[in-house]
XYZ file of N, CA, C and O in Angstrom:
672
model
N -103.586 37.107 32.319
C -103.727 37.979 31.133
C -103.365 37.264 29.905
O -102.290 36.499 29.895
N -104.112 37.379 28.838
C -103.808 36.695 27.625
C -102.706 37.400 26.835
O -102.603 38.611 26.821
N -101.910 36.563 26.273
C -100.738 37.045 25.488
C -101.298 37.600 24.138
O -102.011 36.996 23.486
N -100.859 38.826 23.740
C -101.343 39.477 22.508
C -100.794 38.653 21.305
O -99.778 38.084 21.333
N -101.712 38.686 20.286
C -101.386 37.922 19.029
C -101.301 39.030 18.001
O -102.233 39.856 17.909
N -100.298 39.067 17.155
C -100.201 40.007 16.102
C -101.422 40.130 15.240
O -101.864 39.066 14.733
N -101.953 41.266 14.999
C -103.102 41.432 14.156
C -104.439 40.991 14.700
O -105.418 40.785 14.054
N -104.477 40.731 16.138
C -105.687 40.237 16.696
C -106.075 41.254 17.780
O -105.373 41.417 18.745
N -107.231 41.824 17.642
C -107.755 42.778 18.616
C -108.811 42.111 19.513
O -109.827 41.757 18.926
N -108.525 42.018 20.734
C -109.508 41.317 21.632
C -110.855 42.072 21.687
O -111.915 41.556 21.862
N -110.835 43.428 21.565
C -112.084 44.202 21.695
C -112.954 44.060 20.461
O -114.013 44.584 20.533
N -112.489 43.478 19.395
C -113.249 43.460 18.234
C -114.313 42.400 18.155
O -115.084 42.368 17.269
N -114.382 41.538 19.182
C -115.436 40.503 19.241
C -116.105 40.409 20.662
O -115.442 40.962 21.576
N -117.200 39.784 20.709
C -117.819 39.669 22.025
C -117.012 38.868 22.988
O -116.206 38.064 22.531
N -117.127 39.040 24.337
C -116.313 38.284 25.290
C -116.571 36.875 25.207
O -115.584 36.027 25.376
N -117.737 36.364 24.882
C -118.007 34.884 24.935
C -117.219 34.294 23.658
O -116.575 33.233 23.825
N -117.290 34.957 22.578
C -116.641 34.396 21.352
C -115.113 34.644 21.456
O -114.269 33.854 21.078
N -114.679 35.732 22.071
C -113.295 36.144 22.095
C -112.441 35.059 22.692
O -111.342 34.840 22.168
N -112.780 34.395 23.835
C -111.932 33.411 24.392
C -111.769 32.250 23.395
O -110.672 31.760 23.256
N -112.820 31.805 22.766
C -112.743 30.713 21.813
C -111.864 31.098 20.592
O -111.004 30.339 20.296
N -112.115 32.264 20.121
C -111.381 32.740 18.956
C -109.917 32.973 19.341
O -109.056 32.625 18.651
N -109.726 33.477 20.543
C -108.382 33.717 21.048
C -107.582 32.381 21.147
O -106.458 32.288 20.692
N -108.231 31.427 21.736
C -107.571 30.114 21.923
C -107.222 29.565 20.624
O -106.086 28.998 20.471
N -108.088 29.565 19.625
C -107.774 29.011 18.315
C -106.664 29.761 17.647
O -105.748 29.229 17.102
N -106.712 31.138 17.805
C -105.635 31.900 17.163
C -104.280 31.644 17.907
O -103.258 31.545 17.203
N -104.366 31.543 19.141
C -103.123 31.243 19.895
C -102.555 29.811 19.501
O -101.371 29.651 19.395
N -103.478 28.911 19.384
C -103.090 27.581 18.960
C -102.356 27.611 17.629
O -101.253 26.949 17.441
N -102.963 28.337 16.651
C -102.313 28.420 15.347
C -100.997 29.074 15.418
O -99.952 28.665 14.774
N -100.875 30.125 16.267
C -99.636 30.828 16.404
C -98.542 29.931 17.009
O -97.396 29.903 16.479
N -98.911 29.113 17.992
C -97.940 28.208 18.652
C -97.488 27.146 17.708
O -96.302 26.773 17.697
N -98.444 26.519 16.921
C -98.121 25.471 16.086
C -97.192 25.982 14.923
O -96.487 25.138 14.342
N -97.128 27.232 14.642
C -96.231 27.764 13.662
C -95.137 28.591 14.328
O -94.579 29.521 13.727
N -94.798 28.266 15.551
C -93.762 28.955 16.319
C -92.439 28.828 15.707
O -92.132 27.805 14.977
N -91.524 29.758 15.867
C -90.238 29.714 15.245
C -89.267 28.883 16.010
O -87.995 28.965 15.846
N -89.656 27.922 16.764
C -88.788 26.984 17.518
C -89.229 25.525 17.197
O -90.300 25.296 16.821
N -88.356 24.592 17.336
C -88.603 23.236 17.019
C -88.444 22.341 18.302
O -87.738 22.728 19.234
N -89.067 21.217 18.274
C -89.110 20.327 19.385
C -88.813 18.940 19.007
O -89.350 18.359 18.015
N -87.922 18.259 19.739
C -87.622 16.850 19.541
C -88.042 16.048 20.737
O -87.924 16.492 21.891
N -88.744 14.865 20.534
C -89.015 13.946 21.639
C -87.983 12.875 21.521
O -87.852 12.232 20.466
N -87.170 12.728 22.607
C -86.092 11.749 22.573
C -86.364 10.702 23.620
O -86.650 10.959 24.773
N -86.251 9.416 23.124
C -86.655 8.251 24.077
C -85.437 7.405 24.160
O -84.849 7.007 23.139
N -84.994 7.025 25.363
C -83.938 6.047 25.632
C -84.631 4.693 25.961
O -85.639 4.666 26.689
N -84.133 3.644 25.480
C -84.716 2.319 25.614
C -83.547 1.318 25.828
O -82.473 1.535 25.401
N -83.983 0.169 26.348
C -83.115 -0.930 26.471
C -83.922 -2.230 26.754
O -84.539 -2.432 27.705
N -83.946 -3.124 25.684
C -84.495 -4.473 25.759
C -86.063 -4.456 26.064
O -86.561 -5.352 26.777
N -86.813 -3.414 25.653
C -88.282 -3.377 25.902
C -88.965 -2.942 24.638
O -89.626 -1.906 24.638
N -88.887 -3.746 23.568
C -89.493 -3.320 22.333
C -90.954 -3.116 22.363
O -91.505 -2.120 21.668
N -91.778 -3.902 23.073
C -93.240 -3.726 23.131
C -93.578 -2.478 23.919
O -94.547 -1.796 23.618
N -92.803 -2.215 24.977
C -93.067 -0.985 25.830
C -92.758 0.256 24.914
O -93.541 1.222 24.894
N -91.624 0.182 24.142
C -91.285 1.218 23.234
C -92.325 1.410 22.171
O -92.701 2.536 21.887
N -92.971 0.367 21.672
C -93.993 0.441 20.650
C -95.160 1.221 21.191
O -95.743 2.140 20.477
N -95.598 0.989 22.403
C -96.686 1.753 23.046
C -96.416 3.198 23.209
O -97.201 4.124 22.985
N -95.113 3.518 23.552
C -94.666 4.867 23.714
C -94.789 5.637 22.387
O -95.339 6.715 22.276
N -94.164 4.977 21.427
C -94.207 5.643 20.058
C -95.556 5.816 19.551
O -95.928 6.880 18.921
N -96.425 4.817 19.763
C -97.859 4.903 19.282
C -98.632 6.068 20.001
O -99.365 6.824 19.315
N -98.247 6.341 21.268
C -98.917 7.441 21.923
C -98.462 8.773 21.347
O -99.176 9.714 21.300
N -97.214 8.814 20.875
C -96.647 10.045 20.385
C -97.254 10.340 18.986
O -97.822 11.460 18.764
N -97.275 9.355 18.123
C -97.738 9.589 16.772
C -99.243 9.673 16.717
O -99.909 10.081 15.739
N -99.993 9.253 17.747
C -101.431 9.341 17.905
C -101.883 10.751 18.456
O -103.118 10.921 18.580
N -100.963 11.596 18.667
C -101.266 12.918 19.227
C -101.863 13.860 18.259
O -101.852 13.622 17.032
N -102.307 14.997 18.764
C -102.943 16.107 17.943
C -101.903 16.676 17.026
O -102.203 17.200 15.995
N -100.680 16.724 17.504
C -99.556 17.401 16.743
C -98.249 16.544 16.951
O -98.077 15.973 18.046
N -97.502 16.447 15.927
C -96.227 15.719 16.026
C -95.037 16.664 16.363
O -95.154 17.824 15.882
N -94.088 16.206 17.047
C -92.839 17.022 17.211
C -92.139 17.045 15.918
O -92.358 16.310 14.987
N -91.051 17.941 15.849
C -90.249 17.995 14.717
C -89.393 16.824 14.493
O -89.016 16.449 13.344
N -88.997 16.196 15.569
C -88.121 14.983 15.546
C -88.572 14.032 16.609
O -88.998 14.465 17.716
N -88.539 12.715 16.308
C -88.717 11.716 17.339
C -87.468 10.797 17.217
O -87.208 10.225 16.062
N -86.683 10.725 18.201
C -85.414 9.973 18.223
C -85.394 8.905 19.254
O -85.710 9.201 20.450
N -85.047 7.721 18.976
C -84.918 6.663 19.901
C -83.444 6.262 19.939
O -82.818 5.936 18.942
N -82.905 6.227 21.195
C -81.550 5.754 21.434
C -81.657 4.433 22.175
O -82.190 4.381 23.269
N -81.092 3.412 21.633
C -81.266 2.071 22.155
C -79.981 1.546 22.702
O -78.928 1.341 22.092
N -79.971 1.240 23.986
C -78.872 0.640 24.755
C -78.863 -0.892 24.848
O -78.043 -1.450 25.479
N -79.807 -1.490 24.131
C -79.843 -2.982 24.158
C -78.580 -3.590 23.535
O -77.939 -3.041 22.575
N -78.109 -4.729 24.144
C -76.904 -5.393 23.580
C -77.115 -5.728 22.014
O -76.285 -5.595 21.187
N -78.308 -6.197 21.728
C -78.743 -6.495 20.336
C -79.954 -5.685 20.040
O -81.033 -5.971 20.539
N -79.823 -4.583 19.343
C -80.877 -3.649 19.093
C -81.835 -4.034 17.996
O -82.704 -3.153 17.702
N -81.795 -5.194 17.512
C -82.642 -5.596 16.310
C -84.151 -5.392 16.624
O -84.897 -4.955 15.823
N -84.618 -5.832 17.789
C -86.050 -5.690 18.097
C -86.547 -4.334 18.264
O -87.544 -3.999 17.651
N -85.746 -3.481 18.892
C -86.139 -2.055 19.033
C -86.049 -1.358 17.638
O -86.929 -0.548 17.300
N -85.051 -1.734 16.886
C -84.876 -1.076 15.528
C -86.100 -1.509 14.683
O -86.679 -0.636 13.943
N -86.566 -2.742 14.716
C -87.680 -3.207 13.987
C -88.981 -2.440 14.350
O -89.751 -2.060 13.555
N -89.101 -2.176 15.711
C -90.273 -1.363 16.140
C -90.196 0.028 15.580
O -91.217 0.492 15.061
N -89.025 0.637 15.637
C -88.883 2.009 15.135
C -89.129 2.086 13.657
O -89.732 3.100 13.121
N -88.778 1.116 12.960
C -89.020 1.074 11.439
C -90.494 1.059 11.056
O -90.844 1.366 9.948
N -91.346 0.628 12.015
C -92.821 0.638 11.726
C -93.433 1.996 11.844
O -94.595 2.195 11.513
N -92.665 2.995 12.398
C -93.135 4.363 12.517
C -92.332 5.205 11.586
O -91.087 5.342 11.778
N -92.961 5.817 10.601
C -92.224 6.559 9.552
C -91.430 7.770 10.142
O -90.305 8.043 9.704
N -91.962 8.419 11.131
C -91.350 9.593 11.675
C -90.183 9.366 12.737
O -89.685 10.326 13.206
N -89.849 8.133 12.967
C -88.922 7.837 14.087
C -87.533 7.645 13.517
O -87.290 6.847 12.591
N -86.498 8.269 14.141
C -85.098 7.987 13.820
C -84.545 7.131 14.929
O -84.537 7.433 16.118
N -83.993 5.996 14.537
C -83.469 5.022 15.481
C -81.864 5.214 15.463
O -81.283 5.451 14.393
N -81.347 5.049 16.692
C -79.856 5.028 16.731
C -79.387 4.188 17.863
O -80.179 3.918 18.865
N -78.274 3.589 17.755
C -77.656 2.757 18.839
C -77.050 3.706 19.897
O -76.551 4.717 19.604
N -77.406 3.318 21.136
C -76.877 4.027 22.318
C -75.398 3.599 22.616
O -74.860 2.687 22.034
N -74.737 4.371 23.638
C -73.367 3.988 23.976
C -73.231 2.738 24.809
O -72.093 2.329 24.977
N -74.388 2.234 25.287
C -74.346 1.001 26.183
C -73.435 1.233 27.411
O -72.704 0.276 27.783
N -73.521 2.399 27.988
C -72.805 2.703 29.240
C -73.724 3.286 30.257
O -73.278 3.902 31.189
N -75.033 3.082 30.085
C -75.959 3.546 31.155
C -76.931 4.591 30.604
O -76.719 5.202 29.591
N -77.975 4.841 31.377
C -79.059 5.724 30.955
C -78.566 7.167 30.783
O -78.953 7.791 29.814
N -77.825 7.653 31.739
C -77.299 9.060 31.585
C -76.545 9.250 30.313
O -76.692 10.290 29.580
N -75.658 8.407 30.055
C -74.838 8.474 28.779
C -75.748 8.360 27.553
O -75.568 9.084 26.596
N -76.741 7.481 27.711
C -77.658 7.355 26.575
C -78.469 8.614 26.302
O -78.630 9.043 25.203
N -78.901 9.268 27.406
C -79.584 10.519 27.254
C -78.675 11.630 26.672
O -79.123 12.413 25.785
N -77.426 11.664 27.011
C -76.462 12.612 26.407
C -76.346 12.410 24.964
O -76.310 13.427 24.238
N -76.253 11.207 24.529
C -76.096 10.859 23.096
C -77.386 11.352 22.332
O -77.290 11.899 21.264
N -78.559 10.974 22.890
C -79.767 11.396 22.163
C -79.996 12.856 22.124
O -80.449 13.431 21.161
N -79.518 13.584 23.153
C -79.599 15.039 23.115
C -78.732 15.610 22.125
O -79.173 16.519 21.245
N -77.551 15.068 22.017
C -76.591 15.621 21.005
C -77.084 15.282 19.541
O -76.799 16.018 18.627
N -77.889 14.250 19.385
C -78.372 13.830 18.071
C -79.506 14.721 17.591
O -79.810 14.830 16.396
N -80.178 15.405 18.545
C -81.376 16.218 18.188
C -80.850 17.519 17.463
O -79.792 18.082 17.807
N -81.615 17.953 16.459
C -81.239 19.199 15.717
C -82.287 20.254 16.024
O -82.352 21.197 15.297
N -82.958 20.201 17.085
C -84.054 21.086 17.405
C -83.656 22.107 18.422
O -82.606 21.976 19.153
N -84.557 23.114 18.649
C -84.301 24.147 19.673
C -84.518 23.576 21.046
O -83.808 23.951 22.041
N -85.537 22.784 21.220
C -85.926 22.089 22.463
C -85.920 20.639 22.383
O -86.235 20.021 21.291
N -85.640 19.943 23.496
C -85.590 18.536 23.584
C -86.509 18.125 24.792
O -86.355 18.661 25.867
N -87.358 17.136 24.535
C -88.126 16.506 25.631
C -87.514 15.088 25.801
O -87.648 14.331 24.807
N -87.148 14.762 27.002
C -86.582 13.390 27.250
C -87.751 12.540 27.823
O -88.450 12.937 28.729
N -88.017 11.404 27.219
C -89.055 10.470 27.697
C -88.438 9.119 27.968
O -87.508 8.721 27.291
N -88.956 8.463 28.938
C -88.667 7.053 29.160
C -89.465 6.235 28.220
O -90.541 6.592 27.783
N -88.957 5.067 27.854
C -89.672 4.142 26.895
C -91.000 3.696 27.429
O -91.834 3.327 26.588
N -91.245 3.806 28.756
C -92.530 3.345 29.251
C -93.503 4.484 29.463
O -94.665 4.336 29.962
N -93.163 5.681 28.897
C -94.038 6.836 29.001
C -95.056 6.776 27.898
O -94.845 6.384 26.761
N -96.342 7.096 28.331
C -97.437 7.253 27.353
C -97.840 8.648 27.456
O -98.262 9.125 28.481
N -97.670 9.449 26.413
C -98.047 10.850 26.390
C -99.462 11.045 26.025
O -100.074 10.290 25.265
N -100.009 12.130 26.506
C -101.404 12.459 26.236
C -101.474 12.981 24.789
O -100.500 13.363 24.098
N -102.644 12.987 24.152
C -102.889 13.438 22.805
C -102.418 14.894 22.646
O -102.178 15.311 21.574
N -102.505 15.607 23.700
C -102.165 17.064 23.672
C -100.757 17.386 24.154
O -100.370 18.550 24.335
N -99.966 16.393 24.381
C -98.621 16.579 24.981
C -97.751 17.537 24.125
O -97.199 18.518 24.715
N -97.633 17.355 22.860
C -96.805 18.224 22.032
C -97.408 19.624 22.018
O -96.626 20.628 22.161
N -98.702 19.740 21.892
C -99.357 21.056 21.847
C -99.080 21.821 23.171
O -98.701 22.963 23.112
N -99.242 21.090 24.234
C -99.059 21.755 25.580
C -97.607 22.099 25.820
O -97.272 23.139 26.388
N -96.750 21.243 25.383
C -95.301 21.546 25.495
C -94.946 22.800 24.629
O -94.223 23.649 25.152
N -95.427 22.868 23.481
C -95.170 24.040 22.633
C -95.824 25.341 23.283
O -95.200 26.417 23.292
N -96.961 25.190 23.864
C -97.522 26.358 24.577
C -96.746 26.876 25.810
O -96.436 28.033 25.910
N -96.165 25.843 26.483
C -95.352 26.174 27.685
C -94.039 26.855 27.156
O -93.472 27.850 27.713
N -93.427 26.254 26.163
C -92.210 26.797 25.565
C -92.306 28.226 24.961
O -91.364 28.935 24.927
N -93.522 28.480 24.468
C -93.653 29.777 23.753
C -93.524 30.973 24.660
O -93.237 32.058 24.258
N -93.651 30.778 25.952
C -93.543 31.877 26.936
C -92.251 31.853 27.666
O -92.141 32.637 28.645
N -91.282 30.992 27.278
C -90.065 30.889 28.070
C -88.892 31.638 27.398
O -88.807 31.715 26.173
N -87.887 31.944 28.203
C -86.648 32.412 27.697
C -85.834 31.256 27.307
O -86.154 30.134 27.475
N -84.742 31.525 26.590
C -83.813 30.440 26.130
C -83.246 29.716 27.367
O -83.235 30.231 28.439
N -82.819 28.513 27.190
C -82.193 27.660 28.176
C -83.041 27.399 29.380
O -82.617 27.224 30.493
N -84.389 27.249 29.107
C -85.280 26.889 30.193
C -85.416 25.341 30.268
O -85.199 24.651 29.293
N -85.763 24.935 31.476
C -86.031 23.462 31.697
C -87.484 23.347 32.202
O -87.879 24.094 33.061
N -88.166 22.381 31.565
C -89.589 22.155 31.961
C -89.686 20.768 32.560
O -88.992 19.855 32.130
N -90.680 20.554 33.368
C -91.052 19.213 33.775
C -92.583 19.126 33.757
O -93.260 20.211 33.771
N -93.125 17.991 33.776
C -94.563 17.790 33.803
C -94.929 16.901 34.914
O -94.014 16.343 35.643
N -96.215 16.643 35.067
C -96.635 15.688 36.061
C -96.752 14.298 35.363
O -96.805 14.210 34.126
N -96.720 13.260 36.197
C -96.783 11.939 35.779
C -98.118 11.278 36.255
O -98.355 11.535 37.413
N -98.766 10.471 35.468
C -99.894 9.772 35.820
C -99.552 8.301 36.030
O -99.239 7.707 35.030
N -99.446 7.916 37.251
C -99.002 6.463 37.572
C -100.137 5.798 38.385
O -100.505 6.231 39.424
N -100.588 4.740 37.724
C -101.718 3.917 38.349
C -102.914 4.842 38.711
O -103.466 4.703 39.802
N -103.237 5.748 37.800
C -104.350 6.673 38.118
C -104.113 7.838 39.043
O -105.012 8.618 39.251
N -102.933 7.956 39.590
C -102.615 8.980 40.485
C -101.629 9.978 39.818
O -100.582 9.535 39.269
N -101.885 11.275 39.857
C -101.027 12.307 39.358
C -99.872 12.591 40.284
O -100.133 12.926 41.455
N -98.659 12.483 39.807
C -97.481 12.771 40.553
C -96.802 13.964 40.032
O -96.479 14.021 38.821
N -96.651 15.000 40.821
C -96.068 16.310 40.376
C -94.717 16.357 41.099
O -94.548 16.165 42.239
N -93.769 16.807 40.296
C -92.407 16.971 40.751
C -92.316 17.973 41.910
O -92.979 19.071 41.714
N -91.767 17.744 42.970
C -91.784 18.650 44.127
C -90.362 19.206 44.360
O -89.351 18.615 44.004
N -90.332 20.436 44.815
C -89.030 21.045 45.143
C -88.160 21.368 43.916
O -86.931 21.423 44.069
N -88.780 21.589 42.767
C -88.039 21.923 41.596
C -87.461 23.348 41.744
O -88.070 24.230 42.342
N -86.261 23.484 41.260
C -85.654 24.728 41.325
C -85.339 25.338 39.943
O -84.500 26.192 39.785
N -86.103 24.883 38.903
C -85.921 25.421 37.582
C -87.138 26.131 37.171
O -88.120 26.357 37.912
N -87.190 26.486 35.925
C -88.046 27.572 35.441
C -89.472 27.274 34.995
O -90.284 28.091 34.905
N -89.798 26.045 34.677
C -91.107 25.860 34.178
C -91.756 24.519 34.595
O -91.109 23.578 35.027
N -93.119 24.415 34.378
C -93.839 23.269 34.665
C -95.075 23.271 33.868
O -95.688 24.239 33.750
N -95.479 22.140 33.298
C -96.684 22.114 32.594
C -97.352 20.704 32.938
O -96.638 19.767 33.189
N -98.620 20.638 32.911
C -99.330 19.320 33.192
C -100.011 18.828 32.039
O -100.307 19.568 31.118
């Protein structure tokens, strides 16, 4: 069942046009949603891998409200230089005590309603932010989402998840 949109009557247009019009209206509603999204990337000593990750994010149909990179490299100059080539990216030094601590630091640095954690070797699809916002628009507060991973051409879906959401 389609989610109703304020001021939009499904019966006012033909069924063929209604789905296309509905999808466009829903897209506009989601892109102006009252919640914000940060993409947070943890990295360590892989500046070229990080560059590809960031390029995939900024090359998308829609940008998140924040892009934050937390760098656990002993000397973060290379990763910092990569981040400086992307206007929308905020660079910060990580705690240098491991990936979990680095993720905690980057989560605390986010000022958004929702946070998406990415590894530095992740390449997101052009529709990643749009689809994440679509998934979030139907969730209650404090929800956790996961998505599938495409590795060497094979889609890997998280199995046995016990939390509330999933998008592909």
